[in-house]
Structures are given as C-alpha cells and as structure tokens.
Short mmCIF file of C-alpha atoms in Angstrom, two decimals:
data_model
loop_
_atom_site.label_atom_id
_atom_site.label_comp_id
_atom_site.label_asym_id
_atom_site.label_seq_id
_atom_site.Cartn_x
_atom_site.Cartn_y
_atom_site.Cartn_z
CA UNK A 1 92.60 -125.20 85.61
CA UNK A 2 92.34 -121.50 86.47
CA UNK A 3 96.05 -120.77 86.42
CA UNK A 4 96.62 -122.13 82.89
CA UNK A 5 93.57 -120.11 81.76
CA UNK A 6 94.92 -116.85 83.20
CA UNK A 7 98.34 -117.48 81.77
CA UNK A 8 96.91 -118.00 78.30
CA UNK A 9 94.91 -114.75 78.50
CA UNK A 10 98.02 -112.82 79.70
CA UNK A 11 100.02 -114.08 76.71
CA UNK A 12 97.18 -113.08 74.37
CA UNK A 13 97.13 -109.55 75.91
CA UNK A 14 100.84 -109.14 75.32
CA UNK A 15 100.46 -110.24 71.72
CA UNK A 16 97.69 -107.71 71.12
CA UNK A 17 99.69 -104.86 72.69
CA UNK A 18 102.60 -105.57 70.35
CA UNK A 19 100.34 -105.40 67.35
CA UNK A 20 98.65 -102.17 68.49
CA UNK A 21 101.99 -100.44 69.06
CA UNK A 22 103.21 -101.58 65.64
CA UNK A 23 100.08 -100.15 63.99
CA UNK A 24 100.54 -96.66 65.60
CA UNK A 25 97.40 -96.77 67.72
CA UNK A 26 97.26 -94.41 70.71
CA UNK A 27 98.44 -95.80 73.97
CA UNK A 28 96.09 -95.64 76.86
CA UNK A 29 97.26 -93.29 79.64
CA UNK A 30 98.58 -94.83 82.77
CA UNK A 31 96.23 -95.09 85.64
CA UNK A 32 99.06 -94.47 88.14
CA UNK A 33 99.54 -90.95 89.55
CA UNK A 34 102.20 -88.86 87.90
CA UNK A 35 105.27 -88.45 90.16
CA UNK A 36 107.18 -85.20 89.73
CA UNK A 37 110.43 -84.10 91.39
CA UNK A 38 111.21 -80.44 92.06
CA UNK A 39 114.83 -79.43 92.65
CA UNK A 40 115.17 -76.64 95.23
CA UNK A 41 118.26 -74.41 94.86
CA UNK A 42 119.75 -71.46 96.87
CA UNK A 43 117.65 -68.88 95.05
CA UNK A 44 114.42 -70.58 96.13
CA UNK A 45 115.61 -70.92 99.74
CA UNK A 46 116.34 -67.21 100.27
CA UNK A 47 113.55 -65.38 102.00
CA UNK A 48 112.67 -61.77 101.50
CA UNK A 49 115.43 -59.39 102.67
CA UNK A 50 114.48 -57.96 106.04
CA UNK A 51 116.10 -54.65 107.19
CA UNK A 52 118.44 -54.97 110.18
CA UNK A 53 117.09 -53.05 113.21
CA UNK A 54 118.92 -49.76 113.63
CA UNK A 55 120.59 -48.91 116.91
CA UNK A 56 118.32 -46.79 119.09
CA UNK A 57 119.27 -44.64 122.10
CA UNK A 58 116.75 -44.68 124.93
CA UNK A 59 118.20 -41.63 126.69
CA UNK A 60 117.48 -38.03 125.76
CA UNK A 61 120.06 -36.43 123.49
CA UNK A 62 122.16 -33.39 124.47
CA UNK A 63 121.88 -33.93 128.21
CA UNK A 64 124.00 -32.05 130.76
CA UNK A 65 125.78 -33.46 133.80
CA UNK A 66 127.20 -31.27 136.57
CA UNK A 67 130.18 -32.65 138.44
CA UNK A 68 132.45 -31.22 141.09
CA UNK A 69 136.24 -31.04 140.86
CA UNK A 70 137.81 -34.12 142.42
CA UNK A 71 134.74 -36.36 142.13
CA UNK A 72 133.90 -39.12 139.61
CA UNK A 73 131.65 -38.21 136.66
CA UNK A 74 129.61 -40.95 134.95
CA UNK A 75 128.21 -40.38 131.44
CA UNK A 76 125.53 -42.86 130.32
CA UNK A 77 124.85 -44.28 126.84
CA UNK A 78 121.92 -46.73 126.75
CA UNK A 79 121.66 -48.22 123.23
CA UNK A 80 119.35 -50.95 121.90
CA UNK A 81 119.95 -53.17 118.81
CA UNK A 82 123.69 -52.59 118.78
CA UNK A 83 124.28 -56.05 117.35
CA UNK A 84 127.83 -56.59 116.12
CA UNK A 85 128.51 -52.86 115.95
CA UNK A 86 130.96 -51.15 118.28
CA UNK A 87 130.16 -48.44 120.82
CA UNK A 88 132.76 -45.68 121.18
CA UNK A 89 133.20 -42.58 123.36
CA UNK A 90 134.75 -39.46 121.79
CA UNK A 91 135.75 -36.18 123.42
CA UNK A 92 134.38 -33.51 121.11
CA UNK A 93 136.79 -30.76 122.14
CA UNK A 94 139.69 -32.36 120.28
CA UNK A 95 137.91 -35.40 118.72
CA UNK A 96 140.03 -37.64 120.91
CA UNK A 97 138.95 -41.30 120.80
CA UNK A 98 138.58 -42.37 124.42
CA UNK A 99 137.09 -45.88 124.24
CA UNK A 100 136.06 -48.50 121.67
CA UNK A 101 133.91 -51.29 123.01
CA UNK A 102 135.44 -52.42 126.28
CA UNK A 103 138.90 -51.04 125.41
CA UNK A 104 140.27 -47.67 126.57
CA UNK A 105 142.32 -45.82 123.94
CA UNK A 106 143.32 -42.82 126.06
CA UNK A 107 146.67 -42.51 127.82
CA UNK A 108 144.84 -40.76 130.67
CA UNK A 109 144.06 -43.54 133.14
CA UNK A 110 141.27 -41.47 134.69
CA UNK A 111 139.00 -42.62 131.83
CA UNK A 112 137.24 -45.98 132.17
CA UNK A 113 134.40 -47.72 130.32
CA UNK A 114 131.87 -50.04 131.94
CA UNK A 115 129.17 -52.02 130.17
CA UNK A 116 126.05 -52.80 132.24
CA UNK A 117 124.56 -55.67 130.24
CA UNK A 118 121.19 -55.69 132.01
CA UNK A 119 120.58 -52.08 130.98
CA UNK A 120 122.57 -52.00 127.70
CA UNK A 121 124.37 -49.05 129.23
CA UNK A 122 127.86 -48.12 128.00
CA UNK A 123 129.15 -45.89 130.78
CA UNK A 124 132.12 -43.52 130.55
CA UNK A 125 133.70 -42.94 133.98
CA UNK A 126 135.98 -39.94 134.53
CA UNK A 127 137.75 -40.17 137.89
CA UNK A 128 139.12 -37.16 139.77
CA UNK A 129 137.35 -34.69 137.50
CA UNK A 130 139.34 -31.59 136.59
CA UNK A 131 138.32 -28.24 135.14
CA UNK A 132 139.83 -29.19 131.76
CA UNK A 133 137.36 -32.11 131.48
CA UNK A 134 134.52 -29.62 130.95
CA UNK A 135 132.85 -29.96 127.53
CA UNK A 136 130.87 -32.21 125.18
CA UNK A 137 131.26 -35.98 124.79
CA UNK A 138 129.88 -38.25 122.05
CA UNK A 139 128.72 -41.85 122.31
CA UNK A 140 128.79 -43.35 118.80
CA UNK A 141 127.51 -46.68 117.44
CA UNK A 142 129.42 -47.82 114.32
CA UNK A 143 126.34 -48.73 112.28
CA UNK A 144 125.80 -47.67 108.63
CA UNK A 145 125.31 -44.78 108.87
CA UNK A 146 126.69 -44.29 112.41
CA UNK A 147 124.41 -42.85 115.09
CA UNK A 148 125.49 -40.69 118.03
CA UNK A 149 124.32 -39.53 121.44
CA UNK A 150 125.77 -36.32 122.92
CA UNK A 151 126.28 -35.37 126.56
CA UNK A 152 127.85 -32.26 128.10
CA UNK A 153 129.88 -32.34 131.29
CA UNK A 154 129.89 -29.14 133.36
CA UNK A 155 132.71 -29.10 135.91
CA UNK A 156 132.14 -26.97 139.00
CA UNK A 157 134.89 -25.78 141.28
CA UNK A 158 133.34 -25.70 144.73
CA UNK A 159 134.28 -22.83 147.03
CA UNK A 160 133.68 -21.91 150.66
CA UNK A 161 133.02 -18.60 152.40
CA UNK A 162 133.15 -17.58 156.06
CA UNK A 163 130.32 -15.17 156.74
CA UNK A 164 131.30 -11.80 158.18
CA UNK A 165 134.80 -11.80 156.70
CA UNK A 166 137.46 -10.93 155.90
CA UNK A 167 137.98 -9.37 159.36
CA UNK A 168 136.06 -9.50 162.60
CA UNK A 169 136.54 -7.89 166.03
CA UNK A 170 135.64 -9.51 169.33
CA UNK A 171 135.82 -8.38 172.93
CA UNK A 172 137.72 -10.50 175.40
CA UNK A 173 135.47 -12.96 177.23
CA UNK A 174 132.79 -13.14 174.50
CA UNK A 175 131.91 -16.21 172.40
CA UNK A 176 132.98 -16.61 168.79
CA UNK A 177 130.74 -18.27 166.19
CA UNK A 178 132.04 -18.67 162.62
CA UNK A 179 129.80 -20.02 159.84
CA UNK A 180 131.45 -21.51 156.74
CA UNK A 181 129.12 -21.83 153.70
CA UNK A 182 129.96 -24.24 150.86
CA UNK A 183 129.04 -23.07 147.35
CA UNK A 184 128.72 -24.92 144.01
CA UNK A 185 129.23 -28.31 145.63
CA UNK A 186 127.48 -31.31 144.08
CA UNK A 187 128.60 -33.68 146.85
CA UNK A 188 129.01 -33.02 150.57
CA UNK A 189 132.60 -32.92 151.80
CA UNK A 190 134.07 -35.91 153.61
CA UNK A 191 135.30 -33.57 156.32
CA UNK A 192 135.73 -29.86 157.17
CA UNK A 193 138.79 -28.91 159.19
CA UNK A 194 139.18 -25.60 161.03
CA UNK A 195 142.60 -24.04 161.55
CA UNK A 196 143.80 -21.27 163.88
CA UNK A 197 146.81 -19.99 161.99
CA UNK A 198 148.55 -23.29 161.14
CA UNK A 199 147.06 -25.45 163.93
CA UNK A 200 144.01 -27.66 163.32
CA UNK A 201 141.59 -27.07 166.23
CA UNK A 202 138.68 -29.46 165.53
CA UNK A 203 139.72 -31.85 168.28
CA UNK A 204 141.58 -29.63 170.72
CA UNK A 205 141.04 -30.91 174.25
CA UNK A 206 142.46 -27.82 175.94
CA UNK A 207 139.89 -25.46 174.47
CA UNK A 208 136.11 -25.29 174.42
CA UNK A 209 135.81 -25.86 170.68
CA UNK A 210 132.74 -27.27 168.95
CA UNK A 211 132.38 -27.92 165.22
CA UNK A 212 129.03 -28.73 163.60
CA UNK A 213 128.88 -29.95 159.98
CA UNK A 214 125.52 -29.99 158.25
CA UNK A 215 125.68 -30.62 154.52
CA UNK A 216 126.62 -27.28 153.03
CA UNK A 217 127.46 -25.62 156.36
CA UNK A 218 130.19 -25.91 158.96
CA UNK A 219 130.02 -23.91 162.21
CA UNK A 220 132.88 -23.26 164.64
CA UNK A 221 132.17 -22.27 168.28
CA UNK A 222 134.72 -20.80 170.69
CA UNK A 223 133.70 -19.84 174.23
CA UNK A 224 135.28 -17.02 176.22
CA UNK A 225 137.87 -15.89 173.73
CA UNK A 226 141.05 -14.15 174.88
CA UNK A 227 143.63 -12.04 173.03
CA UNK A 228 145.55 -15.29 172.46
CA UNK A 229 142.68 -16.37 170.16
CA UNK A 230 143.44 -13.54 167.75
CA UNK A 231 144.77 -14.56 164.36
CA UNK A 232 143.79 -16.13 161.06
CA UNK A 233 141.06 -18.79 160.97
CA UNK A 234 140.66 -21.15 157.99
CA UNK A 235 137.68 -23.27 156.92
CA UNK A 236 139.13 -26.21 154.94
CA UNK A 237 136.55 -28.55 153.31
CA UNK A 238 137.87 -31.74 151.72
CA UNK A 239 136.54 -30.94 148.24
CA UNK A 240 136.27 -27.15 148.07
CA UNK A 241 138.49 -24.09 148.03
CA UNK A 242 139.42 -22.93 151.52
CA UNK A 243 138.11 -19.72 153.14
CA UNK A 244 139.86 -17.40 155.60
CA UNK A 245 138.95 -14.76 158.16
CA UNK A 246 141.03 -12.69 160.58
CA UNK A 247 139.79 -12.47 164.18
CA UNK A 248 141.03 -9.72 166.50
CA UNK A 249 140.19 -10.01 170.19
CA UNK A 250 140.30 -6.57 171.81
CA UNK A 251 141.62 -5.93 175.27
CA UNK A 252 139.78 -3.65 177.64
CA UNK A 253 139.73 -0.08 176.31
CA UNK A 254 141.10 -0.96 172.85
CA UNK A 255 139.27 0.14 169.70
CA UNK A 256 139.41 -1.26 166.16
CA UNK A 257 140.91 2.04 164.97
CA UNK A 258 143.76 1.68 167.40
CA UNK A 259 144.35 -1.89 166.29
CA UNK A 260 144.39 -0.86 162.60
CA UNK A 261 146.96 1.86 163.24
CA UNK A 262 149.05 -0.38 165.47
CA UNK A 263 149.16 2.21 168.27
CA UNK A 264 147.52 5.48 169.31
CA UNK A 265 149.24 7.74 166.84
CA UNK A 266 148.87 11.20 168.38
CA UNK A 267 151.22 14.18 168.41
CA UNK A 268 153.86 14.21 171.17
CA UNK A 269 152.69 16.20 174.19
CA UNK A 270 155.68 18.58 173.99
CA UNK A 271 154.76 19.74 170.46
CA UNK A 272 151.10 20.57 171.14
CA UNK A 273 151.61 24.05 172.68
CA UNK A 274 153.91 25.14 169.87
CA UNK A 275 151.47 24.03 167.17
CA UNK A 276 148.60 25.79 168.90
CA UNK A 277 150.62 29.00 169.26
CA UNK A 278 151.58 29.06 165.60
CA UNK A 279 147.96 28.53 164.55
CA UNK A 280 146.70 31.35 166.75
CA UNK A 281 149.36 33.75 165.40
CA UNK A 282 148.44 32.95 161.83
CA UNK A 283 144.76 33.61 162.46
CA UNK A 284 145.63 36.92 164.14
CA UNK A 285 147.70 38.03 161.15
CA UNK A 286 144.86 37.31 158.75
CA UNK A 287 142.40 39.22 160.86
CA UNK A 288 144.69 42.29 160.99
CA UNK A 289 145.16 42.27 157.22
CA UNK A 290 141.42 42.16 156.61
CA UNK A 291 140.76 45.05 158.98
CA UNK A 292 143.47 47.20 157.33
CA UNK A 293 142.00 46.54 153.88
CA UNK A 294 138.56 47.57 154.99
CA UNK A 295 139.62 50.70 156.90
CA UNK A 296 142.44 52.32 154.94
CA UNK A 297 142.96 50.20 151.81
CA UNK A 298 146.73 50.28 152.31
CA UNK A 299 147.75 46.84 151.12
CA UNK A 300 151.49 47.19 151.29
CA UNK A 301 151.47 48.45 154.83
CA UNK A 302 149.15 45.67 155.89
CA UNK A 303 151.30 43.11 154.13
CA UNK A 304 154.41 44.45 155.83
CA UNK A 305 152.72 44.36 159.18
CA UNK A 306 151.55 40.85 158.51
CA UNK A 307 155.09 39.76 157.70
CA UNK A 308 156.40 41.45 160.86
CA UNK A 309 153.79 39.67 162.95
CA UNK A 310 154.55 36.37 161.32
CA UNK A 311 158.25 36.84 161.96
CA UNK A 312 157.56 37.75 165.54
CA UNK A 313 155.50 34.62 166.08
CA UNK A 314 158.08 32.28 164.56
#
C-alpha cells in the first residue's frame, strides 16, 4: 500500500514542476554543493624568480707566492657556487689561456690543473719553475659577469756563498773549515756536493773529510792540510747556484805575497852594487850644485861640474 502511494505522489510532483516551469516561476536553488574546476597552466605553476648564487672566492685576492727555481709552484683558487660555469687560469703577462676546467690549453707541459673536490680548489701546478714564470696569474669563473681571483708568483733564484772567499791561505798541517751559506732558498737542497778542482770529495775514503748539512748551511772539514790540498773548492747545492773559493796551503817560510807574485821577485845580486853606486853619485852631484849656488851663484859652472861628475860616475 505504501509503494503505490509514494509513486502517485512522485508523479504528482513531476506534474507540478512542469506547470511551474511553464509559468516562468523561479526555480528553487539546488541544495547540492557547487562543484567548480580550476585549470592550472604554466603561468600559474612558475614560482617567483630567484637569483642564482654568484660564484664566491674564499681566498684573499692579490696574494703572493714565492717559489724557487726548479721546484713546483702551486697556485690555489677556492671558489664556491661555481655551478655549470667554467673555471679558467690565465697568465696575465701575455693573456695566455692556460687551462679551462680540467683541460690544459698550453703547449708547455709544465702546466697542470688539479681539482680538489672536497675543498672546491682549482689548483694550477707549474713544474720546474723558471725565472720567466714570474708574474701575475688570474683564476676566472665564467659567470655573468665573470669574476676573477689574482695571484702573483715570485720566482727566486737561490744562490750559495762560501764565507771567507774568494781566496784563503792556510799553513801546512792546519785544519780547513769551509762554510757554505744558501741564500734565497724556499726549499732545502736534496744534497750538497763539495769538489776539489773537478773531484767530488764528500765520500773520499783516503782523506779525513767531513761534510755537515744543516738546512741552509753546509760545512766542509779537512784535517792536516798539505800543499797538495791547494786549489779551487766548489760548494754545489742541488737547487742553488754554485759557490767557489781558492785555497792556498803555504809551505814553511812562504808568504802570501810570494805566492801572489809567483816567486821572490828581487833584483839580481850582481846588479845591486851598480844601482847603489849610481844613486850615490847622483845625490853627490845634487849636493855640489846646491852648494855652488849658495856660495858663488855661478850656475853654468855648477851645471858643467855636475855634468862632468855625472859622466865620471857613468
């Protein structure tokens, strides 16, 4: 009974709705929630433009590195936020491009680049440094605009000096001690060899030779030198200019003056009396002339007498 009743009321409701719509009566709003759809495009998805971090160098600019001839110089370039940019090394003297990224663009194989990832350090290595490598170098990041870090390489040519040179005299039987001082060296030498003339004497077993190397010093000891030890001595460090000294061992009774002259250059014994006689005659002539001037004033007579005396002496 209920179902037919509900069906009849539903049909009646439909009939009334058709009549209301035909009469232009307002339609009741729906009780269901309004469903809206929003289309999201590329413009709505783009976030605010954020500036890309600029490359930053963590090292001080315009630094100076001192390196010795023959060693390896390492220039550092620590850069943060490099991103996809490239890091290059440029020699400022001639604007020569040395490296780009991990590639070397120089025909000089002494130049190398190494990237230490843990430190973000782009290192320029210059092996066997030469004097012509002295100057400024630029590490450049190819950002927009590019940023650069500058470093200056100062190349030092180490030298050595033997104290007491260039010549030294010793007496036979004494001990010789030569001190070689290294100057302008940034690294200690691998070795220091000593030479007597052209013979290396560091390890001579037949002589009492002792060599002590201590950083910037090398000392040579020779005990009881003899005239055979005379000659040129050379201090030869591995990475510095060599130094020289001449040692002269004197025999008994010799003097440095005699050694310099090569022999005792004195007048022959046979000529000494003649030289002395001529000197005495000349002094006598002068004395006679002066006395004649003072006593009589006769110049011509005195001059003639002087000539006669001179002729008599010769």
